[in-house]
Every structure is written in C-alpha cells, then in structure tokens.
Tab-separated table of C-alpha atoms in Angstrom:
chain	number	residue	atom	x	y	z
A	1	UNK	CA	0.009	0.050	-0.224
A	2	UNK	CA	1.169	3.288	-0.812
A	3	UNK	CA	1.357	5.662	2.044
A	4	UNK	CA	3.530	8.556	0.545
A	5	UNK	CA	0.434	9.753	-1.390
A	6	UNK	CA	-3.544	9.313	-1.667
A	7	UNK	CA	-5.529	6.711	-1.228
A	8	UNK	CA	-9.669	6.632	-2.273
A	9	UNK	CA	-10.704	4.482	1.402
A	10	UNK	CA	-13.334	3.019	-0.627
A	11	UNK	CA	-10.577	0.903	-2.145
A	12	UNK	CA	-8.632	0.993	1.509
A	13	UNK	CA	-11.277	-0.145	3.705
A	14	UNK	CA	-14.559	-0.378	2.493
A	15	UNK	CA	-15.413	-2.474	-1.403
A	16	UNK	CA	-14.831	-5.527	-2.512
A	17	UNK	CA	-11.920	-7.042	-4.536
A	18	UNK	CA	-14.467	-7.933	-6.631
A	19	UNK	CA	-16.464	-4.521	-7.707
A	20	UNK	CA	-13.231	-3.140	-7.524
A	21	UNK	CA	-11.828	-5.356	-10.174
A	22	UNK	CA	-14.846	-4.439	-12.432
A	23	UNK	CA	-13.422	-0.910	-12.253
A	24	UNK	CA	-10.106	-1.465	-12.944
A	25	UNK	CA	-7.406	-0.716	-14.924
A	26	UNK	CA	-6.890	-4.213	-16.567
A	27	UNK	CA	-10.950	-4.092	-17.053
A	28	UNK	CA	-11.620	-0.824	-18.373
A	29	UNK	CA	-9.027	-1.138	-21.145
A	30	UNK	CA	-8.898	-5.310	-21.649
A	31	UNK	CA	-13.034	-4.239	-22.393
A	32	UNK	CA	-11.291	-1.607	-24.645
A	33	UNK	CA	-8.995	-4.007	-26.685
A	34	UNK	CA	-12.685	-6.587	-26.883
A	35	UNK	CA	-14.413	-3.953	-28.859
A	36	UNK	CA	-11.933	-3.283	-30.941
A	37	UNK	CA	-11.842	-6.108	-32.139
A	38	UNK	CA	-15.529	-6.341	-32.399
A	39	UNK	CA	-15.921	-4.126	-34.150
A	40	UNK	CA	-13.384	-5.194	-36.584
A	41	UNK	CA	-15.120	-8.682	-36.910
A	42	UNK	CA	-18.444	-7.054	-38.160
A	43	UNK	CA	-16.904	-4.725	-40.736
A	44	UNK	CA	-14.549	-8.040	-42.724
A	45	UNK	CA	-18.474	-10.026	-41.748
A	46	UNK	CA	-20.050	-6.961	-43.685
A	47	UNK	CA	-17.254	-7.268	-46.512
A	48	UNK	CA	-15.268	-3.348	-46.155
A	49	UNK	CA	-13.338	-3.346	-49.025
A	50	UNK	CA	-10.993	-1.772	-51.471
A	51	UNK	CA	-10.145	-2.369	-54.947
A	52	UNK	CA	-11.802	-5.491	-54.212
A	53	UNK	CA	-9.425	-6.441	-51.919
A	54	UNK	CA	-10.798	-6.826	-48.004
A	55	UNK	CA	-9.639	-4.300	-45.741
A	56	UNK	CA	-9.278	-6.636	-42.545
A	57	UNK	CA	-8.258	-10.261	-42.481
A	58	UNK	CA	-8.694	-12.850	-40.409
A	59	UNK	CA	-4.681	-12.741	-39.725
A	60	UNK	CA	-5.389	-9.418	-38.098
A	61	UNK	CA	-8.172	-10.407	-36.199
A	62	UNK	CA	-6.672	-13.435	-34.435
A	63	UNK	CA	-3.576	-11.110	-33.492
A	64	UNK	CA	-5.748	-8.518	-31.816
A	65	UNK	CA	-6.987	-11.547	-30.252
A	66	UNK	CA	-3.441	-12.639	-29.305
A	67	UNK	CA	-2.575	-9.567	-27.078
A	68	UNK	CA	-6.497	-8.769	-25.349
A	69	UNK	CA	-5.320	-8.996	-21.810
A	70	UNK	CA	-1.358	-8.735	-21.605
A	71	UNK	CA	-1.569	-4.467	-21.971
A	72	UNK	CA	1.277	-2.841	-22.262
A	73	UNK	CA	0.560	-0.131	-20.192
A	74	UNK	CA	3.488	1.617	-20.287
A	75	UNK	CA	3.482	2.710	-23.667
A	76	UNK	CA	0.170	3.619	-23.729
A	77	UNK	CA	1.397	6.194	-20.594
A	78	UNK	CA	4.387	7.237	-22.918
A	79	UNK	CA	1.929	7.674	-25.496
A	80	UNK	CA	-0.483	10.184	-23.830
A	81	UNK	CA	2.151	12.144	-22.435
A	82	UNK	CA	2.636	13.053	-25.914
A	83	UNK	CA	-0.158	13.549	-27.627
A	84	UNK	CA	-2.651	13.966	-24.346
A	85	UNK	CA	-5.512	11.510	-25.506
A	86	UNK	CA	-6.092	8.390	-23.763
A	87	UNK	CA	-7.834	6.696	-26.333
A	88	UNK	CA	-5.843	7.364	-29.279
A	89	UNK	CA	-2.348	6.019	-26.901
A	90	UNK	CA	-4.148	3.011	-26.215
A	91	UNK	CA	-4.852	2.771	-29.984
A	92	UNK	CA	-0.854	3.411	-30.746
A	93	UNK	CA	-0.525	1.218	-27.606
A	94	UNK	CA	-2.249	-1.963	-29.237
A	95	UNK	CA	-0.792	-1.585	-32.197
A	96	UNK	CA	2.933	-1.499	-31.092
A	97	UNK	CA	1.312	-4.955	-30.168
A	98	UNK	CA	-0.141	-6.374	-32.706
A	99	UNK	CA	1.507	-4.372	-36.341
A	100	UNK	CA	-0.526	-6.538	-38.811
A	101	UNK	CA	-3.535	-5.407	-37.266
A	102	UNK	CA	-2.402	-1.361	-36.494
A	103	UNK	CA	-4.332	-0.062	-39.165
A	104	UNK	CA	-7.495	-1.134	-38.806
A	105	UNK	CA	-7.645	-1.102	-35.322
A	106	UNK	CA	-10.670	1.642	-34.188
A	107	UNK	CA	-11.472	1.915	-38.510
A	108	UNK	CA	-14.474	4.184	-38.244
A	109	UNK	CA	-15.021	4.987	-34.715
A	110	UNK	CA	-14.770	7.679	-31.959
A	111	UNK	CA	-13.184	7.855	-28.781
A	112	UNK	CA	-16.634	6.767	-28.011
A	113	UNK	CA	-17.206	3.784	-29.049
A	114	UNK	CA	-14.391	2.524	-26.927
A	115	UNK	CA	-15.367	5.191	-23.742
A	116	UNK	CA	-19.317	4.630	-24.127
A	117	UNK	CA	-19.408	1.299	-24.580
A	118	UNK	CA	-17.252	-0.102	-21.931
A	119	UNK	CA	-18.992	2.075	-19.421
A	120	UNK	CA	-22.191	0.776	-20.191
A	121	UNK	CA	-20.544	-3.209	-20.297
A	122	UNK	CA	-18.351	-2.192	-16.439
A	123	UNK	CA	-22.188	-0.728	-15.600
A	124	UNK	CA	-23.728	-3.862	-16.127
A	125	UNK	CA	-21.640	-6.235	-14.366
A	126	UNK	CA	-21.451	-3.624	-11.778
A	127	UNK	CA	-25.166	-3.905	-11.231
A	128	UNK	CA	-25.057	-7.853	-11.641
A	129	UNK	CA	-23.314	-8.079	-8.153
A	130	UNK	CA	-24.722	-5.300	-6.518
A	131	UNK	CA	-28.359	-7.592	-7.309
A	132	UNK	CA	-27.113	-10.971	-5.706
A	133	UNK	CA	-26.221	-9.220	-2.168
A	134	UNK	CA	-28.838	-7.561	-2.889
A	135	UNK	CA	-30.853	-10.779	-3.200
A	136	UNK	CA	-28.382	-12.030	-0.241
A	137	UNK	CA	-29.440	-9.246	2.332
A	138	UNK	CA	-33.094	-9.850	1.375
A	139	UNK	CA	-32.549	-12.896	2.272
A	140	UNK	CA	-30.594	-12.934	5.858
A	141	UNK	CA	-33.514	-10.230	6.449
A	142	UNK	CA	-36.980	-12.541	6.214
A	143	UNK	CA	-34.653	-14.789	8.102
A	144	UNK	CA	-34.812	-12.768	10.958
A	145	UNK	CA	-38.164	-11.697	10.309
A	146	UNK	CA	-39.293	-15.668	10.678
A	147	UNK	CA	-36.849	-15.847	13.367
A	148	UNK	CA	-38.477	-13.009	15.611
A	149	UNK	CA	-41.962	-12.882	13.116
A	150	UNK	CA	-44.141	-14.009	17.179
A	151	UNK	CA	-40.885	-11.976	20.001
A	152	UNK	CA	-43.754	-8.702	20.561
A	153	UNK	CA	-42.122	-5.734	20.817
A	154	UNK	CA	-43.183	-1.658	21.542
A	155	UNK	CA	-43.400	0.179	18.236
A	156	UNK	CA	-42.654	4.130	17.820
A	157	UNK	CA	-44.334	6.808	15.699
A	158	UNK	CA	-42.163	10.428	16.305
A	159	UNK	CA	-39.892	8.039	18.596
A	160	UNK	CA	-43.073	7.876	21.268
A	161	UNK	CA	-43.978	4.318	22.764
A	162	UNK	CA	-47.173	3.103	20.149
A	163	UNK	CA	-49.210	0.479	20.136
A	164	UNK	CA	-47.060	-2.643	19.935
A	165	UNK	CA	-45.619	-5.171	16.440
A	166	UNK	CA	-43.823	-7.584	16.935
A	167	UNK	CA	-39.192	-7.932	15.791
A	168	UNK	CA	-39.848	-9.751	13.055
A	169	UNK	CA	-43.056	-7.459	11.670
A	170	UNK	CA	-40.253	-4.900	12.287
A	171	UNK	CA	-37.716	-5.834	9.602
A	172	UNK	CA	-40.361	-6.960	6.731
A	173	UNK	CA	-40.441	-3.255	7.085
A	174	UNK	CA	-36.483	-2.968	5.960
A	175	UNK	CA	-36.633	-5.898	3.554
A	176	UNK	CA	-39.800	-4.198	1.583
A	177	UNK	CA	-37.796	-1.285	0.082
A	178	UNK	CA	-34.998	-3.755	0.143
A	179	UNK	CA	-37.251	-5.846	-2.103
A	180	UNK	CA	-38.461	-1.984	-3.958
A	181	UNK	CA	-34.246	-0.932	-4.860
A	182	UNK	CA	-34.620	-5.033	-5.799
A	183	UNK	CA	-37.096	-4.669	-8.318
A	184	UNK	CA	-35.998	-0.725	-9.843
A	185	UNK	CA	-32.718	-2.413	-10.376
A	186	UNK	CA	-34.015	-4.517	-12.698
A	187	UNK	CA	-35.659	-2.621	-14.508
A	188	UNK	CA	-33.223	-0.112	-15.163
A	189	UNK	CA	-31.093	-3.024	-15.845
A	190	UNK	CA	-33.364	-4.607	-18.517
A	191	UNK	CA	-32.969	-1.144	-20.014
A	192	UNK	CA	-28.795	-1.208	-20.643
A	193	UNK	CA	-28.204	-0.628	-23.742
A	194	UNK	CA	-25.388	-0.446	-25.690
A	195	UNK	CA	-24.143	3.350	-27.506
A	196	UNK	CA	-23.474	0.980	-30.150
A	197	UNK	CA	-21.246	2.910	-33.751
A	198	UNK	CA	-22.137	6.454	-33.807
A	199	UNK	CA	-19.185	8.269	-34.822
A	200	UNK	CA	-18.772	11.791	-34.072
A	201	UNK	CA	-21.656	13.171	-33.472
A	202	UNK	CA	-23.997	10.146	-33.780
A	203	UNK	CA	-24.851	10.232	-37.745
A	204	UNK	CA	-22.696	7.444	-38.633
A	205	UNK	CA	-20.655	9.005	-41.382
A	206	UNK	CA	-17.407	7.661	-40.675
A	207	UNK	CA	-19.232	4.873	-41.975
A	208	UNK	CA	-21.375	6.143	-45.052
A	209	UNK	CA	-17.946	6.485	-46.105
A	210	UNK	CA	-16.449	3.044	-45.243
A	211	UNK	CA	-18.673	1.605	-46.818
A	212	UNK	CA	-19.728	3.803	-49.895
A	213	UNK	CA	-22.746	5.053	-48.910
A	214	UNK	CA	-24.430	1.187	-48.414
A	215	UNK	CA	-27.498	2.229	-46.006
A	216	UNK	CA	-28.295	-1.492	-45.354
A	217	UNK	CA	-24.813	-3.058	-44.508
A	218	UNK	CA	-24.551	0.116	-42.493
A	219	UNK	CA	-27.114	-0.888	-40.148
A	220	UNK	CA	-25.319	-4.151	-39.273
A	221	UNK	CA	-22.638	-2.406	-37.795
A	222	UNK	CA	-23.641	-2.186	-34.278
A	223	UNK	CA	-21.285	-4.830	-32.428
A	224	UNK	CA	-23.649	-6.568	-29.063
A	225	UNK	CA	-21.664	-7.354	-27.047
A	226	UNK	CA	-23.787	-9.496	-25.196
A	227	UNK	CA	-26.243	-6.610	-25.149
A	228	UNK	CA	-29.893	-7.035	-26.728
A	229	UNK	CA	-29.308	-3.967	-28.966
A	230	UNK	CA	-27.690	-0.598	-29.240
A	231	UNK	CA	-29.649	2.686	-28.510
A	232	UNK	CA	-31.313	3.834	-31.772
A	233	UNK	CA	-30.407	7.502	-31.630
A	234	UNK	CA	-27.055	9.258	-30.077
A	235	UNK	CA	-24.889	12.161	-29.769
A	236	UNK	CA	-21.765	11.631	-30.188
A	237	UNK	CA	-22.337	9.178	-26.273
A	238	UNK	CA	-25.060	7.579	-25.009
A	239	UNK	CA	-27.551	10.183	-22.936
A	240	UNK	CA	-26.181	11.037	-20.036
A	241	UNK	CA	-29.945	10.098	-18.183
A	242	UNK	CA	-28.791	6.429	-18.450
A	243	UNK	CA	-25.996	7.383	-15.851
A	244	UNK	CA	-28.468	9.210	-13.897
A	245	UNK	CA	-30.743	6.126	-13.648
A	246	UNK	CA	-27.764	3.738	-12.309
A	247	UNK	CA	-27.264	5.931	-9.562
A	248	UNK	CA	-30.334	7.085	-8.862
A	249	UNK	CA	-30.936	2.919	-8.194
A	250	UNK	CA	-28.184	3.021	-5.973
A	251	UNK	CA	-28.822	5.923	-3.895
A	252	UNK	CA	-32.130	3.780	-3.691
A	253	UNK	CA	-31.126	1.089	-1.773
A	254	UNK	CA	-28.792	3.320	0.362
A	255	UNK	CA	-31.701	5.238	1.341
A	256	UNK	CA	-33.145	1.550	2.491
A	257	UNK	CA	-30.186	0.550	4.192
A	258	UNK	CA	-29.808	3.955	6.080
A	259	UNK	CA	-33.303	3.821	7.090
A	260	UNK	CA	-32.168	-0.041	8.735
A	261	UNK	CA	-29.055	0.704	9.972
A	262	UNK	CA	-30.881	4.346	11.681
A	263	UNK	CA	-33.503	1.563	13.238
A	264	UNK	CA	-30.904	-1.203	14.297
A	265	UNK	CA	-28.914	2.754	15.996
A	266	UNK	CA	-31.793	3.550	17.687
A	267	UNK	CA	-32.263	0.267	19.243
A	268	UNK	CA	-28.789	-0.623	20.193
A	269	UNK	CA	-28.992	2.500	22.234
A	270	UNK	CA	-32.082	1.215	24.133
A	271	UNK	CA	-30.877	-2.220	24.115
A	272	UNK	CA	-33.049	-4.215	22.644
A	273	UNK	CA	-31.302	-5.058	19.593
A	274	UNK	CA	-27.365	-5.041	19.842
A	275	UNK	CA	-25.030	-5.391	16.128
A	276	UNK	CA	-22.411	-7.976	15.939
A	277	UNK	CA	-19.394	-6.932	19.043
A	278	UNK	CA	-16.029	-8.712	18.107
A	279	UNK	CA	-14.406	-9.720	21.175
A	280	UNK	CA	-11.264	-7.635	20.954
A	281	UNK	CA	-13.545	-5.098	19.196
A	282	UNK	CA	-12.857	-1.451	20.902
A	283	UNK	CA	-15.546	0.757	21.194
A	284	UNK	CA	-14.444	3.804	22.835
A	285	UNK	CA	-10.290	4.884	22.796
A	286	UNK	CA	-11.799	6.720	26.184
A	287	UNK	CA	-14.740	4.872	27.282
A	288	UNK	CA	-13.940	1.569	27.588
A	289	UNK	CA	-17.526	0.266	28.493
A	290	UNK	CA	-18.369	1.372	25.503
A	291	UNK	CA	-20.220	-1.175	21.943
A	292	UNK	CA	-20.980	1.709	19.947
A	293	UNK	CA	-23.440	0.323	16.954
A	294	UNK	CA	-20.255	1.727	14.118
A	295	UNK	CA	-21.363	-0.776	11.006
A	296	UNK	CA	-24.505	0.671	11.553
A	297	UNK	CA	-23.141	3.860	11.871
A	298	UNK	CA	-20.376	3.621	8.132
A	299	UNK	CA	-23.940	2.577	6.730
A	300	UNK	CA	-25.107	5.116	7.093
A	301	UNK	CA	-22.336	7.496	6.458
A	302	UNK	CA	-21.887	5.853	3.037
A	303	UNK	CA	-25.297	5.810	2.463
A	304	UNK	CA	-25.538	9.753	2.892
A	305	UNK	CA	-22.557	9.405	0.209
A	306	UNK	CA	-24.312	7.838	-2.619
A	307	UNK	CA	-27.447	9.064	-2.067
A	308	UNK	CA	-25.602	12.943	-2.510
A	309	UNK	CA	-22.760	11.611	-5.552
A	310	UNK	CA	-26.849	10.145	-7.901
A	311	UNK	CA	-26.398	14.471	-8.165
A	312	UNK	CA	-23.708	14.228	-10.102
A	313	UNK	CA	-24.619	12.632	-12.956
A	314	UNK	CA	-28.232	14.410	-12.955
A	315	UNK	CA	-26.596	18.147	-12.951
A	316	UNK	CA	-24.032	16.271	-15.680
A	317	UNK	CA	-26.756	15.325	-17.951
A	318	UNK	CA	-29.042	18.013	-17.702
A	319	UNK	CA	-26.084	20.575	-18.120
A	320	UNK	CA	-24.991	18.259	-21.848
A	321	UNK	CA	-24.424	20.831	-25.221
A	322	UNK	CA	-26.165	19.921	-28.040
A	323	UNK	CA	-24.341	16.332	-29.223
A	324	UNK	CA	-22.075	16.486	-26.450
A	325	UNK	CA	-19.632	18.599	-24.035
A	326	UNK	CA	-17.130	17.220	-22.508
A	327	UNK	CA	-17.276	18.840	-18.553
A	328	UNK	CA	-18.691	14.781	-18.282
A	329	UNK	CA	-15.950	13.580	-18.564
A	330	UNK	CA	-13.899	14.329	-15.563
A	331	UNK	CA	-16.629	14.229	-13.171
A	332	UNK	CA	-18.219	10.629	-14.574
A	333	UNK	CA	-14.674	8.962	-13.453
A	334	UNK	CA	-15.442	9.759	-10.230
A	335	UNK	CA	-19.028	9.840	-9.076
A	336	UNK	CA	-19.964	6.322	-10.833
A	337	UNK	CA	-17.391	3.920	-10.199
A	338	UNK	CA	-17.528	6.317	-6.494
A	339	UNK	CA	-20.984	4.780	-6.051
A	340	UNK	CA	-20.096	1.784	-6.939
A	341	UNK	CA	-17.626	1.335	-4.636
A	342	UNK	CA	-19.869	2.556	-2.113
A	343	UNK	CA	-22.798	0.964	-2.251
A	344	UNK	CA	-20.899	-2.851	-2.962
A	345	UNK	CA	-19.377	-1.761	1.103
A	346	UNK	CA	-22.932	-0.890	1.821
A	347	UNK	CA	-24.282	-3.738	0.696
A	348	UNK	CA	-21.277	-5.850	2.244
A	349	UNK	CA	-22.286	-3.855	5.944
A	350	UNK	CA	-25.540	-5.058	5.675
A	351	UNK	CA	-25.062	-8.668	5.468
A	352	UNK	CA	-23.141	-8.590	8.427
A	353	UNK	CA	-24.958	-6.505	10.786
A	354	UNK	CA	-27.355	-8.254	9.958
A	355	UNK	CA	-26.854	-12.020	9.600
A	356	UNK	CA	-25.239	-11.141	13.678
A	357	UNK	CA	-28.171	-9.300	14.692
A	358	UNK	CA	-28.688	-10.084	18.393
A	359	UNK	CA	-32.075	-9.159	20.332
A	360	UNK	CA	-32.643	-9.368	23.884
A	361	UNK	CA	-36.151	-10.296	24.107
A	362	UNK	CA	-35.994	-9.577	28.545
A	363	UNK	CA	-35.213	-6.196	27.398
A	364	UNK	CA	-37.900	-5.350	25.240
A	365	UNK	CA	-40.295	-7.301	27.763
A	366	UNK	CA	-39.094	-3.789	30.514
A	367	UNK	CA	-39.799	-1.685	28.054
A	368	UNK	CA	-42.893	-3.395	27.102
A	369	UNK	CA	-44.233	-3.712	30.416
A	370	UNK	CA	-43.408	-0.531	31.406
A	371	UNK	CA	-45.952	0.547	28.821
A	372	UNK	CA	-47.970	-1.678	28.380
A	373	UNK	CA	-50.427	-0.414	31.148
A	374	UNK	CA	-51.304	2.655	29.849
A	375	UNK	CA	-51.689	0.531	26.220
A	376	UNK	CA	-54.424	-1.553	27.901
A	377	UNK	CA	-56.311	0.720	29.143
A	378	UNK	CA	-59.655	-0.027	26.590
A	379	UNK	CA	-59.417	-3.323	27.590
A	380	UNK	CA	-59.671	-2.920	31.197
A	381	UNK	CA	-62.585	-0.623	30.917
A	382	UNK	CA	-64.077	-3.082	28.459
A	383	UNK	CA	-63.757	-5.824	31.137
A	384	UNK	CA	-64.906	-3.256	33.716
A	385	UNK	CA	-68.180	-2.818	31.649
A	386	UNK	CA	-68.917	-6.084	32.253
A	387	UNK	CA	-68.728	-6.308	35.554
A	388	UNK	CA	-71.005	-2.957	36.023
A	389	UNK	CA	-69.068	0.351	35.225
A	390	UNK	CA	-70.050	3.097	33.066
A	391	UNK	CA	-68.547	3.173	30.189
A	392	UNK	CA	-68.243	7.083	30.439
A	393	UNK	CA	-67.639	7.547	33.831
A	394	UNK	CA	-64.466	5.094	33.570
A	395	UNK	CA	-62.885	6.833	30.572
A	396	UNK	CA	-62.033	9.966	32.793
A	397	UNK	CA	-61.510	7.920	35.538
A	398	UNK	CA	-58.638	6.415	33.498
A	399	UNK	CA	-58.419	9.824	31.934
A	400	UNK	CA	-57.350	11.121	35.332
A	401	UNK	CA	-55.201	8.801	35.962
A	402	UNK	CA	-53.209	8.077	33.153
A	403	UNK	CA	-51.744	11.384	33.942
A	404	UNK	CA	-51.321	10.721	38.017
A	405	UNK	CA	-49.128	7.680	36.731
A	406	UNK	CA	-46.999	8.854	33.986
A	407	UNK	CA	-46.191	12.005	36.296
A	408	UNK	CA	-44.701	9.516	39.316
A	409	UNK	CA	-42.784	7.856	36.274
A	410	UNK	CA	-41.955	11.162	34.724
A	411	UNK	CA	-40.984	13.329	37.921
A	412	UNK	CA	-40.715	11.088	40.881
A	413	UNK	CA	-38.227	8.737	38.323
A	414	UNK	CA	-40.574	5.674	39.164
A	415	UNK	CA	-42.348	2.674	37.697
A	416	UNK	CA	-45.669	2.849	36.466
A	417	UNK	CA	-47.921	2.538	38.943
A	418	UNK	CA	-51.008	2.590	36.470
A	419	UNK	CA	-52.588	-0.929	37.607
A	420	UNK	CA	-52.380	-0.178	41.280
A	421	UNK	CA	-53.982	2.592	40.535
A	422	UNK	CA	-57.205	1.594	38.752
A	423	UNK	CA	-56.505	-2.207	41.175
A	424	UNK	CA	-57.312	0.402	44.646
A	425	UNK	CA	-60.693	2.611	42.853
A	426	UNK	CA	-63.552	0.742	43.597
A	427	UNK	CA	-65.416	2.098	40.892
A	428	UNK	CA	-63.171	-0.794	38.600
A	429	UNK	CA	-64.616	-3.692	40.552
A	430	UNK	CA	-61.537	-5.630	38.930
A	431	UNK	CA	-58.137	-6.931	40.874
A	432	UNK	CA	-54.519	-6.060	40.160
A	433	UNK	CA	-54.557	-10.188	38.739
A	434	UNK	CA	-57.671	-9.558	36.602
A	435	UNK	CA	-56.034	-6.641	35.361
A	436	UNK	CA	-52.776	-8.107	34.611
A	437	UNK	CA	-54.534	-10.719	32.653
A	438	UNK	CA	-54.250	-8.029	30.538
A	439	UNK	CA	-50.472	-7.661	30.521
A	440	UNK	CA	-49.796	-10.534	28.170
A	441	UNK	CA	-47.792	-9.294	25.271
A	442	UNK	CA	-48.780	-10.523	22.380
A	443	UNK	CA	-52.499	-9.440	22.702
A	444	UNK	CA	-51.276	-6.733	21.510
A	445	UNK	CA	-49.486	-6.616	18.449
A	446	UNK	CA	-52.232	-7.546	16.265
A	447	UNK	CA	-52.435	-9.564	13.131
A	448	UNK	CA	-48.752	-8.910	13.191
A	449	UNK	CA	-46.992	-12.110	13.379
A	450	UNK	CA	-49.950	-13.715	10.746
A	451	UNK	CA	-48.609	-10.729	8.224
A	452	UNK	CA	-45.112	-11.814	8.151
A	453	UNK	CA	-45.865	-15.000	7.538
A	454	UNK	CA	-47.762	-14.155	3.869
A	455	UNK	CA	-45.754	-11.675	3.023
A	456	UNK	CA	-42.589	-14.263	3.316
A	457	UNK	CA	-44.187	-16.374	2.141
A	458	UNK	CA	-46.476	-14.643	-0.868
A	459	UNK	CA	-43.699	-11.935	-1.368
A	460	UNK	CA	-40.139	-12.868	-0.489
A	461	UNK	CA	-39.562	-16.272	-1.162
A	462	UNK	CA	-40.381	-16.665	-4.915
A	463	UNK	CA	-37.644	-13.565	-5.316
A	464	UNK	CA	-35.444	-15.846	-3.686
A	465	UNK	CA	-36.309	-18.315	-5.734
A	466	UNK	CA	-36.046	-16.888	-8.728
A	467	UNK	CA	-32.980	-15.645	-7.484
A	468	UNK	CA	-31.779	-19.222	-5.528
A	469	UNK	CA	-28.369	-19.243	-7.394
A	470	UNK	CA	-26.970	-15.432	-5.792
A	471	UNK	CA	-27.957	-17.039	-2.055
A	472	UNK	CA	-25.270	-16.883	0.105
A	473	UNK	CA	-22.992	-14.137	-0.289
A	474	UNK	CA	-20.685	-13.863	2.740
A	475	UNK	CA	-19.531	-10.376	3.267
A	476	UNK	CA	-15.804	-9.442	4.424
A	477	UNK	CA	-15.674	-6.589	6.230
A	478	UNK	CA	-11.854	-5.058	6.520
A	479	UNK	CA	-12.157	-2.300	9.296
C-alpha cells in the first residue's frame, strides 16, 4: 500500500475485491480491446474492402485476440504524455503489439465507441454484483423476520411508544424497501443498451464513407457484446440520463440501508437489539465500556455519500450541450465508480450486521411492561364495563389515573403504577390479577405474526426462489 500519496478509502477500507476489479484498469482496457476486435470482426463480416481486396483479414483479428489482456501500459502512458489523448494512446499501444492490425484498429470509430460502450458494459457487470448482494441481504432479513415474527416489542411513532408490533414485523418493513430497490435495479438493468458505433456526432457518417453509402450494411455495424441492442439514436455519447438512472438505483438502495441502520442504532441505544461486536473490538478510545453501533453508523455515513453522489450524473445530464460536451468526463470518472464502490461496501455491511444481529427479549419485555398499562386501558375499561361499570365515567377515571401515573414516572422517576391505581379504585371492580391478565404482550401485536408469514411466503420467497443461485454471499469486513 502506498503511504506517500492519497488513496481512496473506498478501495482501501470498504469495497470488495470483486467490485474493485470491475472498475479496474485491467477491466476497462481489456474491454476496449474486445470492442476493437468486435468492430473489426463486424467490418470484416460486412465485407469492408478497397479495390476489391478485404481491408481486414482473419490474421489481423487473430493477432488482436492474442493481446487482449497483456496490456502494455508503459507504452500507453508514455504516448499519452505526448499526444494528450487516452484513446489514441491505447490505439497506438495496441498497434505496437499487433503490427499487422495496427492500421485497422479503431477504424471508423470515435473515442466514445470504446469509452461509452465500455462504461455501459462495466455498469452492467457492477449491477450484477449489486443484485447478487441485494438478494442476499433480503434473504438474511427474511430469516431474521421469520425467527422473530412472534417476539412482541413496542412500536414507535415519532419515537414515542405506540401500539405494539413484533421484532420480525419491523424487519419486514426494511425488507420491503430493499425489495423495491431490487425491482428498480432489475428494470433499469433490463433497459441498458450499448451506444454502438455512431461516429462523432451520432450520424455514422464515417461508416457511410467506409461502406460507400451502403445503408443496409451500415444498419448491421453495431456490435452486440452480450446486449440485446444499441440505443437507436444518439449524439456522440449515449445519453447521460442513463448514468442518472443507474445511480438513482444505487441511491435508492442507500436510502433503504440508511433507514434500517438508523433503526438499529436507536434500538441499540435502547439495548433491545445489538449489531455484532467482536471479542477484541474497541468501542471508544476513552470509554472502554462502550459498545458503539459502528457498522450501522458506517452504513449511514456511506449511504449519505451515495444519495448525494446521484446528483452528479443528474446535473451532468442536464448540462450537456447539443451532441456532446467534455465536461461530463472528469465527473463521470469519479461519480460512477465511487457510487458503485460505496454501495458495495454498504451491502457488505448490511449482510454482516443482519447476519449477526442480537435480540434481547428480556430488555424488550421490560420496556414493554413499562408502557403497556397505558395501552391496555381500553381493554381494562371494557372488562370493567362488563362488571357493571359506566363506560363514560370509567374513561374519565382512566384519563385522570393515567396522568397521575405519568407524573409518577416522569417527575419522581418511579415505575409505572397505573395498574395499582386502577386496582385500588372500586369504580372498576377489578383485582390486580384480573388487570394483569390483560397485560400479556402477545395480546397487543394485532396481526403482525400473520402478516410476517404471508409477506415471507407470498412476496419474499418467490423472489429468493427466482434467484437461488445468487444466495449465500458472505461479507468480509476489513475494518
């Protein structure tokens, strides 16, 4: 590791080796060479000739195929210092290795032929990896939801105790948002197309010249490279709106991860749920006792970066002039790779956190019982009416006693004594034992367990079954 210059934390600390390779120099420039081979093969197959002789021969293509991966970077770097053009530098370097084919490499193409088509290919590969990890996050969450579908817990609205739910039901809310992200990812990925071979302003004028104006032949010039097709019209580049759509998918995943991580952080503060904490992990340099939710905090931190990063391609797309301006290039080199490297790190963290989440039922029960007397008052009132009480009078008494109990909790720091107050009031005609029979947590979770079962069966399971070959991803967290 270099220590005398800046290195990106995304590659040093957060992103996986797989995602880093997708955005590596080797991946980029070997793809350039594959595109040059595809173009040459297409031109040869379409009969490109001069004075009755083929311009491109199989010997040239075979020579190019021999040097797809052994990229002579030193030659390209030296050439770029001279000509200040990255594509032409690599055309030159490739030609040095392929003397027979040197004259036909990049024939009829513009820089965006390799640059833009490669960008689409790389984003598509990166989306495949994101898809794989996202499916595994959904699977881990579904396992957690199933395990804790019957575990009652206080729900919170406005972060104030509200009608109870279950730990598993809460997890389905996180799961559902990730499922929405998966749908968005699959749709956007299904619409990706290559730029193809469009020339300097998208008119294919150079190919019209090469093929002597043969329109039907030029219609077949676009290489497919594993895609269903190419964008039918373009300027010099594919529309930068494509990058916007892709990074919006990443921003959506980041938003879902951020929401989940915030919930976990708050639950860890309550000591109800805790993210994994390793034996030798240090929570604070000063406070040795601390167990900070640092993984969830890192998810939130990286997620904010991805959500903001999505503005880059949106602004770039909006500010492109006519058929193309180059102010997209430097921004795009940063925003797209780093958005993917960050979301890769986020998904690895999500996998790690969800897989190791610890639930503390006794703490949950303690918090539940501190609040449930307030929530049980309607049931208590109904039981008292059955014993002959007046509903309206009892409602007022419960209101007054609830205020009194609330004052005891907040001002005196004592336990909630509402049950004792009600039991001591003869208007209710109920013993403490009768009242406490209404305080069982499972009586207040509504249909939450059933909702979890149906959601997992009807919504999650079909998705996991459809992508079962992608399941089983494990995350390696470096720091």
